[in-house]
Structure formats: structure tokens, C-alpha cells
PDB file of C-alpha atoms in Angstrom:
ATOM      1  CA  UNK O   1     -55.688  49.240  51.221  1.00  0.00           C
ATOM      2  CA  UNK O   2     -55.096  51.495  48.196  1.00  0.00           C
ATOM      3  CA  UNK O   3     -51.812  53.321  47.971  1.00  0.00           C
ATOM      4  CA  UNK O   4     -51.812  56.946  48.927  1.00  0.00           C
ATOM      5  CA  UNK O   5     -48.987  57.952  46.571  1.00  0.00           C
ATOM      6  CA  UNK O   6     -48.179  56.792  43.068  1.00  0.00           C
ATOM      7  CA  UNK O   7     -45.998  58.147  40.263  1.00  0.00           C
ATOM      8  CA  UNK O   8     -46.290  57.882  36.506  1.00  0.00           C
ATOM      9  CA  UNK O   9     -42.937  56.077  36.378  1.00  0.00           C
ATOM     10  CA  UNK O  10     -44.163  53.478  38.851  1.00  0.00           C
ATOM     11  CA  UNK O  11     -47.248  52.855  36.649  1.00  0.00           C
ATOM     12  CA  UNK O  12     -45.062  52.503  33.546  1.00  0.00           C
ATOM     13  CA  UNK O  13     -42.652  50.204  35.393  1.00  0.00           C
ATOM     14  CA  UNK O  14     -45.428  47.882  36.441  1.00  0.00           C
ATOM     15  CA  UNK O  15     -47.103  47.993  32.999  1.00  0.00           C
ATOM     16  CA  UNK O  16     -43.801  47.170  31.291  1.00  0.00           C
ATOM     17  CA  UNK O  17     -43.240  44.261  33.660  1.00  0.00           C
ATOM     18  CA  UNK O  18     -46.639  42.838  32.814  1.00  0.00           C
ATOM     19  CA  UNK O  19     -46.065  43.152  29.054  1.00  0.00           C
ATOM     20  CA  UNK O  20     -42.542  41.726  29.242  1.00  0.00           C
ATOM     21  CA  UNK O  21     -43.823  38.743  31.170  1.00  0.00           C
ATOM     22  CA  UNK O  22     -47.115  37.993  29.560  1.00  0.00           C
ATOM     23  CA  UNK O  23     -47.477  40.145  26.414  1.00  0.00           C
ATOM     24  CA  UNK O  24     -49.619  43.214  25.705  1.00  0.00           C
ATOM     25  CA  UNK O  25     -52.891  41.248  25.688  1.00  0.00           C
ATOM     26  CA  UNK O  26     -52.399  40.607  29.436  1.00  0.00           C
ATOM     27  CA  UNK O  27     -52.203  44.291  30.205  1.00  0.00           C
ATOM     28  CA  UNK O  28     -55.539  45.566  31.539  1.00  0.00           C
ATOM     29  CA  UNK O  29     -56.146  48.601  33.659  1.00  0.00           C
ATOM     30  CA  UNK O  30     -57.689  46.471  36.387  1.00  0.00           C
ATOM     31  CA  UNK O  31     -54.831  44.041  36.490  1.00  0.00           C
ATOM     32  CA  UNK O  32     -52.359  46.918  36.571  1.00  0.00           C
ATOM     33  CA  UNK O  33     -54.235  48.589  39.396  1.00  0.00           C
ATOM     34  CA  UNK O  34     -54.189  45.294  41.331  1.00  0.00           C
ATOM     35  CA  UNK O  35     -50.432  44.899  40.777  1.00  0.00           C
ATOM     36  CA  UNK O  36     -49.912  48.433  42.159  1.00  0.00           C
ATOM     37  CA  UNK O  37     -52.437  48.164  44.956  1.00  0.00           C
ATOM     38  CA  UNK O  38     -54.317  51.245  43.820  1.00  0.00           C
ATOM     39  CA  UNK O  39     -57.612  52.184  42.297  1.00  0.00           C
ATOM     40  CA  UNK O  40     -58.198  51.952  38.562  1.00  0.00           C
ATOM     41  CA  UNK O  41     -59.061  55.670  38.548  1.00  0.00           C
ATOM     42  CA  UNK O  42     -55.562  56.460  39.777  1.00  0.00           C
ATOM     43  CA  UNK O  43     -54.100  54.609  36.737  1.00  0.00           C
ATOM     44  CA  UNK O  44     -56.254  56.630  34.415  1.00  0.00           C
ATOM     45  CA  UNK O  45     -55.199  59.858  36.153  1.00  0.00           C
ATOM     46  CA  UNK O  46     -51.509  59.086  35.659  1.00  0.00           C
ATOM     47  CA  UNK O  47     -51.419  57.654  32.103  1.00  0.00           C
ATOM     48  CA  UNK O  48     -54.848  58.115  30.500  1.00  0.00           C
ATOM     49  CA  UNK O  49     -56.607  55.183  28.825  1.00  0.00           C
ATOM     50  CA  UNK O  50     -55.100  51.861  27.862  1.00  0.00           C
ATOM     51  CA  UNK O  51     -54.106  53.014  24.385  1.00  0.00           C
ATOM     52  CA  UNK O  52     -52.329  56.035  25.817  1.00  0.00           C
ATOM     53  CA  UNK O  53     -50.557  53.707  28.263  1.00  0.00           C
ATOM     54  CA  UNK O  54     -49.350  51.480  25.368  1.00  0.00           C
ATOM     55  CA  UNK O  55     -48.160  54.536  23.518  1.00  0.00           C
ATOM     56  CA  UNK O  56     -46.204  55.662  26.656  1.00  0.00           C
ATOM     57  CA  UNK O  57     -44.635  52.233  26.896  1.00  0.00           C
ATOM     58  CA  UNK O  58     -43.567  52.329  23.278  1.00  0.00           C
ATOM     59  CA  UNK O  59     -42.054  55.792  23.702  1.00  0.00           C
ATOM     60  CA  UNK O  60     -40.183  54.696  26.803  1.00  0.00           C
ATOM     61  CA  UNK O  61     -38.916  51.580  25.094  1.00  0.00           C
ATOM     62  CA  UNK O  62     -37.524  53.710  22.217  1.00  0.00           C
ATOM     63  CA  UNK O  63     -35.849  55.958  24.774  1.00  0.00           C
ATOM     64  CA  UNK O  64     -34.323  53.029  26.675  1.00  0.00           C
ATOM     65  CA  UNK O  65     -33.027  51.401  23.514  1.00  0.00           C
ATOM     66  CA  UNK O  66     -31.265  54.718  22.792  1.00  0.00           C
ATOM     67  CA  UNK O  67     -29.199  54.525  25.982  1.00  0.00           C
ATOM     68  CA  UNK O  68     -26.404  52.470  24.385  1.00  0.00           C
ATOM     69  CA  UNK O  69     -22.922  53.656  25.262  1.00  0.00           C
ATOM     70  CA  UNK O  70     -19.947  52.035  23.550  1.00  0.00           C
ATOM     71  CA  UNK O  71     -17.084  50.771  25.779  1.00  0.00           C
ATOM     72  CA  UNK O  72     -13.634  49.506  24.974  1.00  0.00           C
ATOM     73  CA  UNK O  73     -10.152  50.709  23.924  1.00  0.00           C
ATOM     74  CA  UNK O  74     -10.424  50.319  20.150  1.00  0.00           C
ATOM     75  CA  UNK O  75     -13.156  50.960  17.554  1.00  0.00           C
ATOM     76  CA  UNK O  76     -13.491  47.180  17.099  1.00  0.00           C
ATOM     77  CA  UNK O  77     -13.964  46.667  20.815  1.00  0.00           C
ATOM     78  CA  UNK O  78     -16.534  49.435  21.007  1.00  0.00           C
ATOM     79  CA  UNK O  79     -18.471  48.116  18.039  1.00  0.00           C
ATOM     80  CA  UNK O  80     -18.570  44.732  19.689  1.00  0.00           C
ATOM     81  CA  UNK O  81     -19.881  46.341  22.903  1.00  0.00           C
ATOM     82  CA  UNK O  82     -22.689  48.029  20.980  1.00  0.00           C
ATOM     83  CA  UNK O  83     -23.648  44.704  19.341  1.00  0.00           C
ATOM     84  CA  UNK O  84     -23.632  42.925  22.734  1.00  0.00           C
ATOM     85  CA  UNK O  85     -25.819  45.539  24.462  1.00  0.00           C
ATOM     86  CA  UNK O  86     -28.213  45.741  21.486  1.00  0.00           C
ATOM     87  CA  UNK O  87     -28.656  41.937  21.529  1.00  0.00           C
ATOM     88  CA  UNK O  88     -29.190  41.930  25.292  1.00  0.00           C
ATOM     89  CA  UNK O  89     -31.744  44.746  25.312  1.00  0.00           C
ATOM     90  CA  UNK O  90     -33.688  43.265  22.347  1.00  0.00           C
ATOM     91  CA  UNK O  91     -33.807  39.879  24.057  1.00  0.00           C
ATOM     92  CA  UNK O  92     -34.971  41.395  27.330  1.00  0.00           C
ATOM     93  CA  UNK O  93     -38.137  42.964  25.963  1.00  0.00           C
ATOM     94  CA  UNK O  94     -39.464  41.134  22.799  1.00  0.00           C
ATOM     95  CA  UNK O  95     -43.100  42.087  23.415  1.00  0.00           C
ATOM     96  CA  UNK O  96     -42.261  45.763  23.800  1.00  0.00           C
ATOM     97  CA  UNK O  97     -40.021  45.707  20.752  1.00  0.00           C
ATOM     98  CA  UNK O  98     -42.885  44.173  18.759  1.00  0.00           C
ATOM     99  CA  UNK O  99     -45.134  47.042  19.912  1.00  0.00           C
ATOM    100  CA  UNK O 100     -42.537  49.532  18.715  1.00  0.00           C
ATOM    101  CA  UNK O 101     -42.421  47.850  15.346  1.00  0.00           C
ATOM    102  CA  UNK O 102     -46.224  47.738  15.027  1.00  0.00           C
ATOM    103  CA  UNK O 103     -46.265  51.501  15.499  1.00  0.00           C
ATOM    104  CA  UNK O 104     -43.754  52.131  12.745  1.00  0.00           C
ATOM    105  CA  UNK O 105     -40.967  53.331  15.082  1.00  0.00           C
ATOM    106  CA  UNK O 106     -38.378  50.626  14.471  1.00  0.00           C
ATOM    107  CA  UNK O 107     -36.133  52.909  12.457  1.00  0.00           C
ATOM    108  CA  UNK O 108     -36.208  55.519  15.133  1.00  0.00           C
ATOM    109  CA  UNK O 109     -35.520  52.953  17.818  1.00  0.00           C
ATOM    110  CA  UNK O 110     -32.386  51.697  16.064  1.00  0.00           C
ATOM    111  CA  UNK O 111     -31.061  55.170  15.223  1.00  0.00           C
ATOM    112  CA  UNK O 112     -28.999  55.715  18.457  1.00  0.00           C
ATOM    113  CA  UNK O 113     -27.297  52.345  17.998  1.00  0.00           C
ATOM    114  CA  UNK O 114     -26.597  53.188  14.358  1.00  0.00           C
ATOM    115  CA  UNK O 115     -25.217  56.552  15.364  1.00  0.00           C
ATOM    116  CA  UNK O 116     -22.903  54.887  17.907  1.00  0.00           C
ATOM    117  CA  UNK O 117     -21.740  52.451  15.244  1.00  0.00           C
ATOM    118  CA  UNK O 118     -21.207  55.307  12.744  1.00  0.00           C
ATOM    119  CA  UNK O 119     -18.907  57.061  15.284  1.00  0.00           C
ATOM    120  CA  UNK O 120     -16.829  53.924  15.675  1.00  0.00           C
ATOM    121  CA  UNK O 121     -16.490  53.014  12.035  1.00  0.00           C
ATOM    122  CA  UNK O 122     -15.379  56.578  11.359  1.00  0.00           C
ATOM    123  CA  UNK O 123     -12.850  56.185  14.182  1.00  0.00           C
ATOM    124  CA  UNK O 124     -11.640  53.051  12.337  1.00  0.00           C
ATOM    125  CA  UNK O 125     -11.156  55.119   9.195  1.00  0.00           C
ATOM    126  CA  UNK O 126     -14.164  53.991   7.184  1.00  0.00           C
ATOM    127  CA  UNK O 127     -16.148  56.543   5.171  1.00  0.00           C
ATOM    128  CA  UNK O 128     -19.007  56.753   2.710  1.00  0.00           C
ATOM    129  CA  UNK O 129     -20.747  53.632   1.445  1.00  0.00           C
ATOM    130  CA  UNK O 130     -18.247  51.322   3.045  1.00  0.00           C
ATOM    131  CA  UNK O 131     -18.935  52.850   6.471  1.00  0.00           C
ATOM    132  CA  UNK O 132     -22.688  52.563   5.863  1.00  0.00           C
ATOM    133  CA  UNK O 133     -22.319  48.907   4.864  1.00  0.00           C
ATOM    134  CA  UNK O 134     -20.365  48.217   8.029  1.00  0.00           C
ATOM    135  CA  UNK O 135     -23.051  49.796  10.263  1.00  0.00           C
ATOM    136  CA  UNK O 136     -25.800  47.851   8.567  1.00  0.00           C
ATOM    137  CA  UNK O 137     -23.868  44.606   8.563  1.00  0.00           C
ATOM    138  CA  UNK O 138     -23.398  44.787  12.320  1.00  0.00           C
ATOM    139  CA  UNK O 139     -27.052  45.643  12.898  1.00  0.00           C
ATOM    140  CA  UNK O 140     -28.304  42.887  10.630  1.00  0.00           C
ATOM    141  CA  UNK O 141     -25.986  40.395  12.323  1.00  0.00           C
ATOM    142  CA  UNK O 142     -27.403  41.218  15.697  1.00  0.00           C
ATOM    143  CA  UNK O 143     -31.050  41.128  14.679  1.00  0.00           C
ATOM    144  CA  UNK O 144     -30.566  38.059  12.430  1.00  0.00           C
ATOM    145  CA  UNK O 145     -28.754  36.161  15.173  1.00  0.00           C
ATOM    146  CA  UNK O 146     -31.541  37.002  17.601  1.00  0.00           C
ATOM    147  CA  UNK O 147     -34.167  35.618  15.242  1.00  0.00           C
ATOM    148  CA  UNK O 148     -32.253  32.378  14.962  1.00  0.00           C
ATOM    149  CA  UNK O 149     -31.924  32.192  18.746  1.00  0.00           C
ATOM    150  CA  UNK O 150     -35.650  32.694  19.262  1.00  0.00           C
ATOM    151  CA  UNK O 151     -36.523  30.100  16.602  1.00  0.00           C
ATOM    152  CA  UNK O 152     -34.284  27.538  18.297  1.00  0.00           C
ATOM    153  CA  UNK O 153     -35.662  28.327  21.717  1.00  0.00           C
ATOM    154  CA  UNK O 154     -39.290  27.963  20.574  1.00  0.00           C
ATOM    155  CA  UNK O 155     -38.901  25.009  18.236  1.00  0.00           C
ATOM    156  CA  UNK O 156     -40.322  21.645  19.286  1.00  0.00           C
ATOM    157  CA  UNK O 157     -38.093  18.813  20.361  1.00  0.00           C
ATOM    158  CA  UNK O 158     -36.079  17.559  17.399  1.00  0.00           C
ATOM    159  CA  UNK O 159     -35.988  13.939  16.398  1.00  0.00           C
ATOM    160  CA  UNK O 160     -33.381  12.900  15.527  1.00  0.00           C
ATOM    161  CA  UNK O 161     -31.571  15.396  17.676  1.00  0.00           C
ATOM    162  CA  UNK O 162     -28.396  17.149  16.657  1.00  0.00           C
ATOM    163  CA  UNK O 163     -26.403  14.916  19.020  1.00  0.00           C
ATOM    164  CA  UNK O 164     -27.704  11.874  17.111  1.00  0.00           C
ATOM    165  CA  UNK O 165     -27.091  13.394  13.665  1.00  0.00           C
ATOM    166  CA  UNK O 166     -23.472  14.206  14.528  1.00  0.00           C
ATOM    167  CA  UNK O 167     -22.301  10.839  15.832  1.00  0.00           C
ATOM    168  CA  UNK O 168     -18.480  10.705  15.331  1.00  0.00           C
ATOM    169  CA  UNK O 169     -19.000   7.681  13.076  1.00  0.00           C
ATOM    170  CA  UNK O 170     -20.785   9.896  10.608  1.00  0.00           C
ATOM    171  CA  UNK O 171     -17.698  12.106  10.214  1.00  0.00           C
ATOM    172  CA  UNK O 172     -14.665   9.793  10.401  1.00  0.00           C
ATOM    173  CA  UNK O 173     -12.499  12.400   8.689  1.00  0.00           C
ATOM    174  CA  UNK O 174     -13.014  14.803  11.687  1.00  0.00           C
ATOM    175  CA  UNK O 175     -14.469  13.120  14.758  1.00  0.00           C
ATOM    176  CA  UNK O 176     -13.601  16.120  16.967  1.00  0.00           C
ATOM    177  CA  UNK O 177     -15.821  18.327  14.809  1.00  0.00           C
ATOM    178  CA  UNK O 178     -18.656  15.766  15.091  1.00  0.00           C
ATOM    179  CA  UNK O 179     -18.369  15.669  18.861  1.00  0.00           C
ATOM    180  CA  UNK O 180     -18.392  19.471  19.013  1.00  0.00           C
ATOM    181  CA  UNK O 181     -21.445  19.737  16.820  1.00  0.00           C
ATOM    182  CA  UNK O 182     -23.207  17.036  18.923  1.00  0.00           C
ATOM    183  CA  UNK O 183     -22.907  19.300  21.975  1.00  0.00           C
ATOM    184  CA  UNK O 184     -25.482  22.020  22.652  1.00  0.00           C
ATOM    185  CA  UNK O 185     -24.539  25.346  21.059  1.00  0.00           C
ATOM    186  CA  UNK O 186     -23.333  28.143  23.355  1.00  0.00           C
ATOM    187  CA  UNK O 187     -25.277  31.165  21.898  1.00  0.00           C
ATOM    188  CA  UNK O 188     -23.284  33.771  23.806  1.00  0.00           C
ATOM    189  CA  UNK O 189     -19.905  32.423  22.693  1.00  0.00           C
ATOM    190  CA  UNK O 190     -21.128  32.006  19.109  1.00  0.00           C
ATOM    191  CA  UNK O 191     -22.508  35.521  19.016  1.00  0.00           C
ATOM    192  CA  UNK O 192     -19.169  37.034  20.106  1.00  0.00           C
ATOM    193  CA  UNK O 193     -17.316  34.794  17.680  1.00  0.00           C
ATOM    194  CA  UNK O 194     -19.470  35.794  14.740  1.00  0.00           C
ATOM    195  CA  UNK O 195     -19.512  39.545  15.495  1.00  0.00           C
ATOM    196  CA  UNK O 196     -15.736  39.653  16.138  1.00  0.00           C
ATOM    197  CA  UNK O 197     -15.142  37.911  12.761  1.00  0.00           C
ATOM    198  CA  UNK O 198     -17.497  40.228  10.982  1.00  0.00           C
ATOM    199  CA  UNK O 199     -16.039  43.366  12.547  1.00  0.00           C
ATOM    200  CA  UNK O 200     -12.493  42.186  11.795  1.00  0.00           C
ATOM    201  CA  UNK O 201     -13.409  41.686   8.129  1.00  0.00           C
ATOM    202  CA  UNK O 202     -15.296  44.976   7.873  1.00  0.00           C
ATOM    203  CA  UNK O 203     -12.481  47.105   9.338  1.00  0.00           C
ATOM    204  CA  UNK O 204      -9.626  45.345   7.538  1.00  0.00           C
ATOM    205  CA  UNK O 205      -7.901  47.286   4.804  1.00  0.00           C
ATOM    206  CA  UNK O 206      -9.955  46.766   1.627  1.00  0.00           C
ATOM    207  CA  UNK O 207     -12.504  44.991   3.898  1.00  0.00           C
ATOM    208  CA  UNK O 208     -15.384  42.685   3.192  1.00  0.00           C
ATOM    209  CA  UNK O 209     -17.655  45.465   1.959  1.00  0.00           C
ATOM    210  CA  UNK O 210     -15.339  46.216  -0.910  1.00  0.00           C
ATOM    211  CA  UNK O 211     -15.079  42.535  -1.792  1.00  0.00           C
ATOM    212  CA  UNK O 212     -18.859  42.270  -1.937  1.00  0.00           C
ATOM    213  CA  UNK O 213     -19.081  45.083  -4.475  1.00  0.00           C
ATOM    214  CA  UNK O 214     -20.128  48.704  -4.504  1.00  0.00           C
ATOM    215  CA  UNK O 215     -23.093  49.450  -2.265  1.00  0.00           C
ATOM    216  CA  UNK O 216     -26.292  50.555  -3.928  1.00  0.00           C
ATOM    217  CA  UNK O 217     -25.556  49.548  -7.556  1.00  0.00           C
ATOM    218  CA  UNK O 218     -28.260  46.886  -7.700  1.00  0.00           C
ATOM    219  CA  UNK O 219     -31.051  48.467  -5.810  1.00  0.00           C
ATOM    220  CA  UNK O 220     -32.057  50.814  -3.032  1.00  0.00           C
ATOM    221  CA  UNK O 221     -31.581  50.832   0.692  1.00  0.00           C
ATOM    222  CA  UNK O 222     -33.278  52.252   3.808  1.00  0.00           C
ATOM    223  CA  UNK O 223     -31.782  53.399   7.094  1.00  0.00           C
ATOM    224  CA  UNK O 224     -31.701  49.934   8.599  1.00  0.00           C
ATOM    225  CA  UNK O 225     -32.851  47.565   5.867  1.00  0.00           C
ATOM    226  CA  UNK O 226     -31.504  46.839   2.410  1.00  0.00           C
ATOM    227  CA  UNK O 227     -32.976  45.624  -0.844  1.00  0.00           C
ATOM    228  CA  UNK O 228     -31.651  44.584  -4.229  1.00  0.00           C
ATOM    229  CA  UNK O 229     -33.188  43.837  -7.555  1.00  0.00           C
ATOM    230  CA  UNK O 230     -34.435  40.444  -6.428  1.00  0.00           C
ATOM    231  CA  UNK O 231     -36.266  41.339  -3.206  1.00  0.00           C
ATOM    232  CA  UNK O 232     -36.750  43.603  -0.192  1.00  0.00           C
ATOM    233  CA  UNK O 233     -35.875  43.536   3.476  1.00  0.00           C
ATOM    234  CA  UNK O 234     -37.816  45.120   6.372  1.00  0.00           C
ATOM    235  CA  UNK O 235     -36.376  47.224   9.203  1.00  0.00           C
ATOM    236  CA  UNK O 236     -35.287  44.161  11.216  1.00  0.00           C
ATOM    237  CA  UNK O 237     -33.507  42.520   8.291  1.00  0.00           C
ATOM    238  CA  UNK O 238     -36.150  39.958   7.377  1.00  0.00           C
ATOM    239  CA  UNK O 239     -36.105  39.528   3.578  1.00  0.00           C
ATOM    240  CA  UNK O 240     -38.591  38.536   0.931  1.00  0.00           C
ATOM    241  CA  UNK O 241     -36.879  37.433  -2.238  1.00  0.00           C
ATOM    242  CA  UNK O 242     -40.095  37.616  -4.279  1.00  0.00           C
ATOM    243  CA  UNK O 243     -39.777  41.391  -4.605  1.00  0.00           C
ATOM    244  CA  UNK O 244     -42.753  42.214  -2.299  1.00  0.00           C
ATOM    245  CA  UNK O 245     -42.180  43.908   0.993  1.00  0.00           C
ATOM    246  CA  UNK O 246     -42.798  41.601   3.949  1.00  0.00           C
ATOM    247  CA  UNK O 247     -45.845  42.263   6.142  1.00  0.00           C
ATOM    248  CA  UNK O 248     -45.297  44.507   9.172  1.00  0.00           C
TER     249      UNK O 248
END
């Protein structure tokens, strides 16, 4: 029996669930109607055609990614909290994030997280180019780490495996290190370790940004991607060192 009541939010919830589980190609109006136990005409009445539905999902994803609220006692703690939430939310909805990127809204999607980071680096005393470098460094760390995670998750079984390559006999000078590297990586722990180290360096007096040189002297930068004289980076931090912008 068809449902007698249905809201736009319920339609978007069901559509988002289908996309998150199976990708946008799996989202059809008939399948969505079947999931909701309603008529296809009811779906059209609430959200319009399929393209309008996809646009609405993109817009809602952008809004949801903007709901990042820093927590913690210190600027460093709050920066870490933003990084953790950003990674979690990006991991949760890869297909929807890809749709945002395809529509040219990646910069807008990341803006609230950047603004939260700006507030915290200001609270830590950073200003100007050094503050901008800190914001971008944290964002690039999150997105770059996520790309590595996905690559490892999707890669075929490795032969020889890491556990075989790091037999303690291969590193007699540090067998404890070899045993640690032979164990599976803990991505959550490594993420926190890497972001903490980065934030500590960025916020330290005369921090890592100063040591790397003055920002912007070798090229140009966008709001969430940087480039130098040897290449360009897109909005998620993926770089092409040939000098040509990577495909979107």
C-alpha cells in the first residue's frame, strides 16, 4: 500500500542513503519510490525530476559539511577536533562528496571548516600568510590522508605483504620497529598522531610555515588548493607537477 504522507526530507534521506550505499547511478525514481513505499508521482511532486533531486542532495551535503563545531579547551585541541570531524564526514559520504566536486562546489563545501580553522589559528596568535598556511596545511593533511586510506582499502592483496617485507631479520638494528611495521596500521591512531604533530609544529613560535619560506613567493594559491612554479593542485589537494591543472 502506498504511503499517505511523505515529506521532502524523507525523500532526500532515502535518496542519500541509496547514493551512499550504491553510488548515484543506482538512484532511480522508481527505486526510490519502492524504498519509500510510495508512487513515483509522489517523488516528482516533492523533489522534481532526477536531476533536481541530485542537485538537492548536493546542496544538502554542502550544508551538512558546514555543520562542523570545534570542541576542546585549547586552539590546538579545537583544530584537532575540526580535522577529526572533517575526516569522519568525508569518509561517510564519498559518493555525495564526489557529486559536490563534479558540480564545482568543493570550495564552498570546505569554507565552513576553513572558517572554523581560521578562528582557531587566530586564537593561537597566528596572522596573515602564516595563518593561511596553517589552515591549508590542516585541510590538505585531512584530505590527503583520506586519499591514502581509500587507496589502501581498495588495493588488491599485496604479495609480498607488509608483514613479510618487515621480518625482524630484515632490520637487525631495530627489530622492534620491524615488528611494529609488520603489524596492520591503525588508521585512526595514525591520523591523530599526524595531525597533532602538524598542529604542534604550525602553532609553535616561528612554526613550520616560517621554516618552509614565505607563502606565495613562488606561485599562486586558491582558497583550498595551492600551486607553485612547477605545478598545480586541485581543491582536494591532488597535485600535477607537470604544470597542467588535474582533471575535475
